[in-house]
PDB file of C-alpha atoms in Angstrom:
ATOM      1  CA  TYR A   1     173.033 -54.176 -60.899  1.00 82.00           C
ATOM      2  CA  LYS A   2     169.995 -52.939 -59.005  1.00 85.00           C
ATOM      3  CA  LYS A   3     171.044 -54.561 -55.712  1.00 85.00           C
ATOM      4  CA  ILE A   4     174.619 -53.331 -56.045  1.00 84.00           C
ATOM      5  CA  SER A   5     173.379 -49.815 -56.746  1.00 82.00           C
ATOM      6  CA  GLU A   6     171.059 -49.969 -53.721  1.00 82.00           C
ATOM      7  CA  LEU A   7     173.888 -51.197 -51.493  1.00 80.00           C
ATOM      8  CA  SER A   8     176.195 -48.394 -52.548  1.00 80.00           C
ATOM      9  CA  THR A   9     173.448 -45.797 -52.073  1.00 79.00           C
ATOM     10  CA  LEU A  10     172.153 -47.041 -48.731  1.00 78.00           C
ATOM     11  CA  CYS A  11     175.543 -47.643 -47.156  1.00 77.00           C
ATOM     12  CA  GLY A  12     177.544 -44.937 -48.887  1.00 74.00           C
ATOM     13  CA  TYR A  13     180.051 -47.481 -50.170  1.00 77.00           C
ATOM     14  CA  GLU A  14     182.402 -47.074 -53.065  1.00 80.00           C
ATOM     15  CA  ILE A  15     181.834 -50.129 -55.245  1.00 85.00           C
ATOM     16  CA  LEU A  16     183.429 -51.596 -58.332  1.00 85.00           C
ATOM     17  CA  PHE A  17     181.750 -54.761 -59.606  1.00 86.00           C
ATOM     18  CA  ILE A  18     183.038 -56.668 -62.624  1.00 86.00           C
ATOM     19  CA  ILE A  19     181.567 -59.906 -63.909  1.00 88.00           C
ATOM     20  CA  PHE A  20     182.466 -62.013 -66.926  1.00 89.00           C
ATOM     21  CA  SER A  21     179.996 -64.066 -68.928  1.00 87.00           C
ATOM     22  CA  PRO A  22     180.840 -67.582 -70.160  1.00 89.00           C
ATOM     23  CA  LYS A  23     181.570 -66.010 -73.563  1.00 88.00           C
ATOM     24  CA  ALA A  24     184.169 -63.687 -71.978  1.00 84.00           C
ATOM     25  CA  LYS A  25     182.025 -60.565 -72.180  1.00 89.00           C
ATOM     26  CA  HIS A  26     182.511 -58.305 -69.220  1.00 87.00           C
ATOM     27  CA  TYR A  27     179.971 -56.171 -67.409  1.00 87.00           C
ATOM     28  CA  SER A  28     180.800 -53.617 -64.756  1.00 86.00           C
ATOM     29  CA  PHE A  29     179.231 -51.261 -62.265  1.00 86.00           C
ATOM     30  CA  ALA A  30     181.076 -48.562 -60.327  1.00 85.00           C
ATOM     31  CA  HIS A  31     179.997 -45.961 -57.812  1.00 81.00           C
ATOM     32  CA  PRO A  32     180.826 -43.109 -57.761  1.00 80.00           C
ATOM     33  CA  SER A  33     183.138 -43.811 -60.727  1.00 81.00           C
ATOM     34  CA  ILE A  34     185.605 -46.427 -61.912  1.00 81.00           C
ATOM     35  CA  LYS A  35     188.418 -43.897 -61.624  1.00 82.00           C
ATOM     36  CA  SER A  36     187.739 -43.023 -57.985  1.00 78.00           C
ATOM     37  CA  VAL A  37     187.220 -46.639 -56.882  1.00 79.00           C
ATOM     38  CA  THR A  38     190.378 -47.899 -58.571  1.00 81.00           C
ATOM     39  CA  LYS A  39     192.356 -44.973 -57.154  1.00 80.00           C
ATOM     40  CA  ARG A  40     191.069 -45.905 -53.689  1.00 76.00           C
ATOM     41  CA  PHE A  41     191.840 -49.602 -54.255  1.00 78.00           C
ATOM     42  CA  LEU A  42     195.382 -48.919 -55.412  1.00 82.00           C
ATOM     43  CA  ASN A  43     196.050 -46.598 -52.459  1.00 79.00           C
ATOM     44  CA  PRO A  44     193.957 -47.722 -49.446  1.00 72.00           C
ATOM     45  CA  ASN A  45     195.582 -45.115 -47.167  1.00 74.00           C
ATOM     46  CA  GLN A  46     194.298 -42.274 -49.308  1.00 66.00           C
ATOM     47  CA  PRO A  47     191.649 -40.158 -47.528  1.00 62.00           C
ATOM     48  CA  LEU A  48     188.115 -40.840 -48.727  1.00 58.00           C
ATOM     49  CA  TYR A  49     187.409 -37.230 -49.643  1.00 56.00           C
ATOM     50  CA  GLU A  50     190.111 -37.363 -52.315  1.00 55.00           C
ATOM     51  CA  THR A  51     188.422 -40.190 -54.221  1.00 51.00           C
ATOM     52  CA  THR A  52     184.743 -39.422 -53.824  1.00 55.00           C
ATOM     53  CA  ASP A  53     183.224 -36.840 -56.094  1.00 62.00           C
ATOM     54  CA  ALA A  54     182.579 -33.753 -53.967  1.00 64.00           C
ATOM     55  CA  PRO A  55     179.070 -33.011 -55.304  1.00 68.00           C
ATOM     56  CA  VAL A  56     177.937 -36.577 -54.665  1.00 72.00           C
ATOM     57  CA  GLU A  57     179.297 -36.521 -51.128  1.00 73.00           C
ATOM     58  CA  ALA A  58     177.772 -33.103 -50.423  1.00 73.00           C
ATOM     59  CA  TYR A  59     174.373 -34.240 -51.687  1.00 80.00           C
ATOM     60  CA  ARG A  60     174.553 -37.421 -49.606  1.00 80.00           C
ATOM     61  CA  LYS A  61     175.290 -35.453 -46.432  1.00 82.00           C
ATOM     62  CA  VAL A  62     172.466 -32.977 -47.059  1.00 86.00           C
ATOM     63  CA  ARG A  63     170.044 -35.808 -47.843  1.00 87.00           C
ATOM     64  CA  ILE A  64     170.980 -37.725 -44.695  1.00 89.00           C
ATOM     65  CA  LYS A  65     170.517 -34.591 -42.583  1.00 89.00           C
ATOM     66  CA  SER A  66     167.104 -34.005 -44.162  1.00 91.00           C
ATOM     67  CA  LEU A  67     166.043 -37.608 -43.536  1.00 92.00           C
ATOM     68  CA  VAL A  68     167.152 -37.413 -39.900  1.00 93.00           C
ATOM     69  CA  GLN A  69     165.124 -34.201 -39.439  1.00 94.00           C
ATOM     70  CA  ASP A  70     162.077 -35.848 -41.027  1.00 93.00           C
ATOM     71  CA  TYR A  71     162.484 -38.885 -38.782  1.00 94.00           C
ATOM     72  CA  ASN A  72     162.737 -36.724 -35.655  1.00 93.00           C
ATOM     73  CA  LYS A  73     159.655 -34.734 -36.670  1.00 95.00           C
ATOM     74  CA  VAL A  74     157.589 -37.897 -37.224  1.00 95.00           C
ATOM     75  CA  HIS A  75     158.890 -39.393 -33.983  1.00 94.00           C
ATOM     76  CA  ASP A  76     157.831 -36.256 -32.061  1.00 94.00           C
ATOM     77  CA  GLN A  77     154.399 -36.386 -33.695  1.00 94.00           C
ATOM     78  CA  LEU A  78     154.055 -40.026 -32.670  1.00 94.00           C
ATOM     79  CA  ASP A  79     154.982 -39.199 -29.079  1.00 93.00           C
ATOM     80  CA  ALA A  80     152.439 -36.347 -29.010  1.00 93.00           C
ATOM     81  CA  SER A  81     149.775 -38.654 -30.429  1.00 93.00           C
ATOM     82  CA  LYS A  82     150.500 -41.268 -27.760  1.00 91.00           C
ATOM     83  CA  GLU A  83     150.217 -38.623 -25.037  1.00 91.00           C
ATOM     84  CA  LYS A  84     146.851 -37.446 -26.415  1.00 90.00           C
ATOM     85  CA  GLN A  85     145.662 -41.044 -26.539  1.00 90.00           C
ATOM     86  CA  LYS A  86     146.720 -41.598 -22.900  1.00 87.00           C
ATOM     87  CA  ALA A  87     144.933 -38.432 -21.806  1.00 87.00           C
ATOM     88  CA  PHE A  88     141.789 -39.481 -23.680  1.00 86.00           C
ATOM     89  CA  TYR A  89     141.670 -42.899 -22.027  1.00 84.00           C
ATOM     90  CA  LEU A  90     142.408 -41.512 -18.557  1.00 82.00           C
ATOM     91  CA  ALA A  91     139.626 -38.913 -18.789  1.00 70.00           C
TER      92      ALA A  91
END
C-alpha cells in the first residue's frame, strides 16, 4: 500500500489497486477515490478534471509550484556559492 500511495502521489496518477488473498479476502487502494477512478476507467475519453477531486488537484498544483520555487532558490544559491568560491581561489 505504501509504494502504491507513493507512486500515485509522486506521479499524480489515479490508481485503483485490488488484490485477493488465497482465502478470497479482497484488499483495495484507490486514489483519489474508487468512484473517480472507476468513472475514468469506464469512460477513458472523459477529461481528467471531471474525475479528480478539485481540492486535491488544486493542492497538488500549488505544492508543485512551491517545490519548483524552492528548487530554483536553492539552485541560485548554489550558483552564487560557486561564484564566490571561484573568486576566492582566483584572488
